[in-house]
Amino acid sequence: MTENKKGIEYLNNKIGSLKNMGEKASNIFKGESNDSLAMNKLYNESTEYFSNIIKDKLSNKDKIYKLADFGSFRGELLGNILDKLPDYKFSTTAVDINEDALKENLSAQEKIVATLDKIPLEDKSMDIIICRYALQWNNIEEQQKILKEIARITKGFAIIQYAGPDNNNPDKWREKIDDLLTGKEISKLRRAGYYFSSRNEIEGWMKENKINFERLMERKVKNVSDVFIKKYNLNDNESLKTKEILGDKNYIIQTTWLIIG
Ligand SMILES: C[S@@+](CC[C@H](N)C(=O)[O-])C[C@H]1O[C@@H](n2cnc3c(N)ncnc32)[C@H](O)[C@@H]1O
């Protein structure tokens, strides 16, 4: 296969994966699933957490702040944050490659269908950027570019939330997740073009690119299987298989960074 064909196949597979977020993805992103500690920590708590960071950093209630959500999907998190901050004014932009999801995104005034590694926005054009769980759907090179794009476009600050492997020995965790995401056992979970970077990898790239960042939070979230089970509405058999495949690596490390523009 020529390099060009390989590139096209990679992109088609990747876009296919990005459009397959799971039957219940929207409910989960909104924070409507609250019968599991993992879901609370990974999704439901983000609204309060992000809103508090934003509130602490904004002083002018008369100013219209430019707020962008990179990898916005249907704007579930963005909408929740806007509801939490009624005293502030925002003009909102959502960026995502998933055009269908963007059409249903009622939280953003401006919608841009684009890949996050090449965003058609001007340098320092956004006061605030939020980006939750988008990085890990991309390969290493794309993740590096996405981080550079966030830093380039941020005027004020960006909040990036991420979930991935242990920082030490990340390959052991990746082996299990990769087994699950081949889709051999559970076809709904097949994913392509992704990479779960470790915290040190991400921070290393930010340092290399002189991106001004601060790690705000890092914690281990047990039972990451709950996310797959609920998001993809897995049946009992598939749920059991998911837990079996993940085995002693049935957790994820959640990290939040602030990038300062
Ligand atoms: C797991 S969802 C998270 C949605 C939302 N940020 C949230 O946390 O509720 C990841 C979103 O990022 C988008 N995404 C990931 N990589 C992307 C890329 N390279 N270009 C554009 N969109 C991307 C996906 O299409 C998807 O809508």
Short mmCIF file of C-alpha atoms and ligand atoms in Angstrom, two decimals:
data_model
loop_
_atom_site.label_atom_id
_atom_site.label_comp_id
_atom_site.label_asym_id
_atom_site.label_seq_id
_atom_site.Cartn_x
_atom_site.Cartn_y
_atom_site.Cartn_z
CA MET A 1 0.00 0.00 0.00
CA THR A 2 1.36 3.47 -0.86
CA GLU A 3 2.04 6.00 1.91
CA ASN A 4 -0.85 8.11 0.61
CA LYS A 5 -3.33 5.21 0.75
CA LYS A 6 -2.14 4.30 4.24
CA GLY A 7 -2.75 7.92 5.27
CA ILE A 8 -6.26 7.91 3.85
CA GLU A 9 -7.06 4.56 5.50
CA TYR A 10 -5.73 5.84 8.83
CA LEU A 11 -7.88 8.98 8.62
CA ASN A 12 -11.02 7.08 7.64
CA ASN A 13 -10.56 4.64 10.52
CA LYS A 14 -9.86 7.44 12.93
CA ILE A 15 -12.86 9.54 11.92
CA GLY A 16 -14.98 6.37 12.17
CA SER A 17 -13.72 5.92 15.75
CA LEU A 18 -14.39 9.54 16.64
CA LYS A 19 -17.97 9.15 15.46
CA ASN A 20 -18.39 6.06 17.59
CA MET A 21 -18.44 7.60 21.07
CA GLY A 22 -21.02 5.12 22.33
CA GLU A 23 -24.80 5.00 22.45
CA LYS A 24 -24.97 6.78 25.82
CA ALA A 25 -22.05 9.18 25.32
CA SER A 26 -24.16 12.32 25.47
CA ASN A 27 -25.81 11.36 28.76
CA ILE A 28 -22.43 10.48 30.23
CA PHE A 29 -20.77 13.73 29.08
CA LYS A 30 -23.69 15.68 30.56
CA GLY A 31 -23.07 13.97 33.89
CA GLU A 32 -26.37 12.12 34.01
CA SER A 33 -24.89 8.81 35.10
CA ASN A 34 -24.28 9.06 38.81
CA ASP A 35 -24.46 5.51 40.10
CA SER A 36 -20.71 4.92 39.92
CA LEU A 37 -17.76 6.60 41.60
CA ALA A 38 -15.75 6.35 38.38
CA MET A 39 -18.41 8.22 36.41
CA ASN A 40 -18.67 10.88 39.11
CA LYS A 41 -14.94 11.48 39.16
CA LEU A 42 -14.37 11.30 35.42
CA TYR A 43 -17.43 13.21 34.22
CA ASN A 44 -19.84 14.62 36.78
CA GLU A 45 -17.34 16.49 38.93
CA SER A 46 -15.77 18.31 35.96
CA THR A 47 -18.58 20.87 35.71
CA GLU A 48 -18.03 22.20 39.23
CA TYR A 49 -14.27 21.81 38.96
CA PHE A 50 -13.92 23.69 35.65
CA SER A 51 -16.47 26.36 36.67
CA ASN A 52 -14.62 27.10 39.91
CA ILE A 53 -11.30 27.52 38.09
CA ILE A 54 -12.93 29.85 35.56
CA LYS A 55 -14.76 31.86 38.26
CA ASP A 56 -11.57 32.30 40.29
CA LYS A 57 -9.77 33.72 37.27
CA LEU A 58 -12.40 36.09 35.96
CA SER A 59 -12.82 39.47 37.55
CA ASN A 60 -14.94 41.51 35.14
CA LYS A 61 -18.64 40.65 35.08
CA ASP A 62 -19.26 43.20 32.31
CA LYS A 63 -16.71 41.84 29.88
CA ILE A 64 -17.71 39.28 27.25
CA TYR A 65 -15.11 36.52 27.54
CA LYS A 66 -14.33 34.35 24.53
CA LEU A 67 -14.70 30.74 25.62
CA ALA A 68 -13.83 27.84 23.30
CA ASP A 69 -14.47 24.13 23.79
CA PHE A 70 -12.06 21.95 21.82
CA GLY A 71 -13.54 18.48 21.15
CA SER A 72 -16.94 19.76 22.24
CA PHE A 73 -19.18 16.94 20.94
CA ARG A 74 -22.76 18.12 21.58
CA GLY A 75 -21.59 20.78 24.02
CA GLU A 76 -22.64 18.84 27.10
CA LEU A 77 -19.81 20.01 29.36
CA LEU A 78 -19.81 23.53 27.91
CA GLY A 79 -23.56 23.84 28.55
CA ASN A 80 -23.16 22.66 32.14
CA ILE A 81 -20.38 25.18 32.76
CA LEU A 82 -22.40 28.05 31.29
CA ASP A 83 -25.33 27.12 33.56
CA LYS A 84 -22.98 27.31 36.57
CA LEU A 85 -21.67 30.75 35.68
CA PRO A 86 -24.80 32.87 35.03
CA ASP A 87 -23.14 36.05 36.34
CA TYR A 88 -20.52 36.10 33.59
CA LYS A 89 -20.86 36.82 29.88
CA PHE A 90 -19.31 34.56 27.27
CA SER A 91 -19.17 34.27 23.54
CA THR A 92 -18.78 30.57 22.86
CA THR A 93 -17.06 28.51 20.17
CA ALA A 94 -17.13 24.74 19.75
CA VAL A 95 -14.56 22.88 17.65
CA ASP A 96 -14.96 19.24 16.68
CA ILE A 97 -14.41 16.99 13.68
CA ASN A 98 -17.79 15.38 14.28
CA GLU A 99 -20.11 17.56 12.21
CA ASP A 100 -23.27 15.68 13.24
CA ALA A 101 -22.52 16.22 16.92
CA LEU A 102 -21.79 19.90 16.30
CA LYS A 103 -25.16 20.33 14.58
CA GLU A 104 -26.80 19.28 17.84
CA ASN A 105 -24.48 21.44 19.91
CA LEU A 106 -26.75 24.14 21.30
CA SER A 107 -24.23 25.43 23.85
CA ALA A 108 -21.95 27.15 21.35
CA GLN A 109 -22.74 30.24 19.32
CA GLU A 110 -19.97 29.54 16.80
CA LYS A 111 -19.25 26.01 15.58
CA ILE A 112 -16.14 25.00 13.69
CA VAL A 113 -15.77 21.62 12.03
CA ALA A 114 -12.02 21.04 12.14
CA THR A 115 -9.34 18.71 13.42
CA LEU A 116 -7.84 19.89 16.67
CA ASP A 117 -4.31 19.66 15.32
CA LYS A 118 -5.07 22.43 12.81
CA ILE A 119 -7.65 24.84 14.16
CA PRO A 120 -8.66 27.80 12.00
CA LEU A 121 -8.54 30.35 14.82
CA GLU A 122 -6.16 33.27 15.24
CA ASP A 123 -3.27 33.33 17.71
CA LYS A 124 -4.38 34.43 21.20
CA SER A 125 -7.98 34.72 20.08
CA MET A 126 -9.62 32.93 23.06
CA ASP A 127 -9.71 34.10 26.66
CA ILE A 128 -10.56 30.62 27.90
CA ILE A 129 -10.25 27.18 26.31
CA ILE A 130 -11.59 23.96 27.73
CA CYS A 131 -10.59 20.57 26.37
CA ARG A 132 -11.80 17.42 28.14
CA TYR A 133 -10.84 13.89 27.04
CA ALA A 134 -9.99 14.77 23.44
CA LEU A 135 -6.22 14.23 23.44
CA GLN A 136 -6.36 10.47 23.96
CA TRP A 137 -8.31 9.93 20.73
CA ASN A 138 -5.22 10.98 18.77
CA ASN A 139 -1.79 9.61 17.96
CA ILE A 140 1.42 11.00 19.47
CA GLU A 141 2.17 13.43 16.66
CA GLU A 142 -1.40 14.75 16.66
CA GLN A 143 -1.41 15.16 20.45
CA GLN A 144 1.76 17.24 20.24
CA LYS A 145 0.15 19.43 17.58
CA ILE A 146 -3.09 19.76 19.58
CA LEU A 147 -1.17 20.97 22.62
CA LYS A 148 0.65 23.52 20.44
CA GLU A 149 -2.66 24.68 18.95
CA ILE A 150 -4.17 25.15 22.41
CA ALA A 151 -1.15 27.17 23.52
CA ARG A 152 -1.17 29.24 20.32
CA ILE A 153 -4.86 30.17 20.55
CA THR A 154 -5.01 30.77 24.33
CA LYS A 155 -4.90 34.37 25.43
CA GLY A 156 -5.91 33.80 29.04
CA PHE A 157 -5.87 30.18 30.13
CA ALA A 158 -6.84 26.70 28.98
CA ILE A 159 -8.06 23.81 31.11
CA ILE A 160 -7.15 20.38 29.79
CA GLN A 161 -8.55 17.28 31.41
CA TYR A 162 -7.12 13.93 30.44
CA ALA A 163 -7.22 10.29 31.50
CA GLY A 164 -4.53 7.72 30.77
CA PRO A 165 -2.01 5.20 32.10
CA ASP A 166 0.21 5.08 35.14
CA ASN A 167 3.15 7.37 34.82
CA ASN A 168 5.58 4.58 35.73
CA ASN A 169 5.42 1.55 33.46
CA PRO A 170 2.60 2.92 31.29
CA ASP A 171 3.02 0.04 28.81
CA LYS A 172 1.58 -2.49 31.25
CA TRP A 173 -1.68 -0.52 31.43
CA ARG A 174 -1.65 0.22 27.69
CA GLU A 175 -1.36 -3.50 26.85
CA LYS A 176 -4.70 -4.19 28.54
CA ILE A 177 -6.49 -1.15 27.14
CA ASP A 178 -5.14 -1.94 23.66
CA ASP A 179 -6.49 -5.50 23.98
CA LEU A 180 -9.90 -4.10 24.83
CA LEU A 181 -9.91 -1.49 22.06
CA THR A 182 -8.95 -3.88 19.25
CA GLY A 183 -12.65 -4.71 19.35
CA LYS A 184 -11.86 -8.41 18.85
CA GLU A 185 -13.90 -9.41 21.88
CA ILE A 186 -16.34 -6.48 21.96
CA SER A 187 -16.76 -5.01 18.49
CA LYS A 188 -18.48 -1.84 19.76
CA LEU A 189 -15.26 -0.85 21.50
CA ARG A 190 -13.04 -0.94 18.41
CA ARG A 191 -10.98 2.23 18.31
CA ALA A 192 -8.30 3.42 15.86
CA GLY A 193 -5.73 6.19 15.75
CA TYR A 194 -5.60 6.66 19.52
CA TYR A 195 -2.75 6.70 22.03
CA PHE A 196 -2.80 6.89 25.80
CA SER A 197 0.17 9.10 26.64
CA SER A 198 1.61 9.11 30.10
CA ARG A 199 1.66 12.29 32.16
CA ASN A 200 5.44 12.58 31.68
CA GLU A 201 5.11 12.30 27.92
CA ILE A 202 2.53 15.08 27.78
CA GLU A 203 4.45 17.32 30.17
CA GLY A 204 7.69 16.58 28.25
CA TRP A 205 6.13 17.78 24.98
CA MET A 206 4.79 20.90 26.66
CA LYS A 207 8.24 21.66 28.07
CA GLU A 208 9.94 21.05 24.70
CA ASN A 209 7.53 23.48 23.10
CA LYS A 210 7.94 26.03 25.88
CA ILE A 211 4.26 25.84 26.75
CA ASN A 212 3.58 27.51 30.07
CA PHE A 213 1.60 24.96 32.08
CA GLU A 214 0.73 23.91 35.59
CA ARG A 215 -0.53 20.48 36.69
CA LEU A 216 -3.59 21.15 38.83
CA MET A 217 -4.70 17.68 39.77
CA GLU A 218 -3.88 14.02 39.36
CA ARG A 219 -5.74 11.07 40.81
CA LYS A 220 -6.36 7.40 40.24
CA VAL A 221 -9.93 6.48 39.30
CA LYS A 222 -10.86 2.87 39.97
CA ASN A 223 -13.21 0.75 37.84
CA VAL A 224 -12.71 2.46 34.48
CA SER A 225 -14.69 -0.51 33.09
CA ASP A 226 -17.83 1.37 34.25
CA VAL A 227 -17.14 4.00 31.57
CA PHE A 228 -17.04 1.47 28.74
CA ILE A 229 -20.01 -0.45 30.11
CA LYS A 230 -22.23 2.61 30.47
CA LYS A 231 -21.10 4.66 27.47
CA TYR A 232 -21.44 1.78 25.04
CA ASN A 233 -24.44 0.24 26.82
CA LEU A 234 -22.71 -3.15 27.06
CA ASN A 235 -24.71 -6.26 27.90
CA ASP A 236 -23.83 -8.54 30.85
CA ASN A 237 -21.54 -10.72 28.78
CA GLU A 238 -19.68 -7.78 27.27
CA SER A 239 -19.40 -6.12 30.68
CA LEU A 240 -17.85 -9.22 32.17
CA LYS A 241 -15.42 -9.54 29.26
CA THR A 242 -14.41 -5.87 29.67
CA LYS A 243 -13.56 -6.45 33.34
CA GLU A 244 -11.70 -9.66 32.52
CA ILE A 245 -9.59 -8.00 29.81
CA LEU A 246 -8.67 -5.04 32.01
CA GLY A 247 -7.90 -7.36 34.95
CA ASP A 248 -5.61 -5.67 37.47
CA LYS A 249 -5.46 -2.54 35.26
CA ASN A 250 -9.12 -1.67 35.71
CA TYR A 251 -8.38 1.98 36.54
CA ILE A 252 -7.28 5.18 34.86
CA ILE A 253 -5.19 8.15 35.95
CA GLN A 254 -7.05 11.43 35.59
CA THR A 255 -4.93 14.56 35.17
CA THR A 256 -5.86 18.20 34.76
CA TRP A 257 -3.53 20.90 33.46
CA LEU A 258 -3.79 24.62 33.12
CA ILE A 259 -2.05 26.20 30.15
CA ILE A 260 -1.36 29.87 30.63
CA GLY A 261 -1.45 32.07 27.53
C1 LIG B 1 -14.61 11.76 24.57
S1 LIG B 1 -15.33 13.04 23.64
C2 LIG B 1 -15.41 14.32 24.87
C3 LIG B 1 -16.43 15.37 24.59
C4 LIG B 1 -16.39 16.57 25.54
N1 LIG B 1 -15.10 17.25 25.47
C5 LIG B 1 -16.63 16.11 26.95
O1 LIG B 1 -15.68 15.91 27.70
O2 LIG B 1 -17.81 15.93 27.30
C6 LIG B 1 -14.01 13.59 22.62
C7 LIG B 1 -14.45 14.60 21.57
O3 LIG B 1 -13.27 15.17 20.98
C8 LIG B 1 -13.38 15.14 19.57
N2 LIG B 1 -12.03 14.98 19.02
C9 LIG B 1 -11.06 14.16 19.43
N3 LIG B 1 -9.95 14.30 18.67
C10 LIG B 1 -10.24 15.23 17.75
C11 LIG B 1 -9.52 15.82 16.69
N4 LIG B 1 -8.28 15.46 16.41
N5 LIG B 1 -10.13 16.77 15.95
C12 LIG B 1 -11.40 17.17 16.22
N6 LIG B 1 -12.15 16.64 17.20
C13 LIG B 1 -11.58 15.69 17.97
C14 LIG B 1 -14.28 13.94 19.27
O4 LIG B 1 -14.88 14.05 17.99
C15 LIG B 1 -15.26 14.00 20.43
O5 LIG B 1 -16.37 14.78 20.12
#
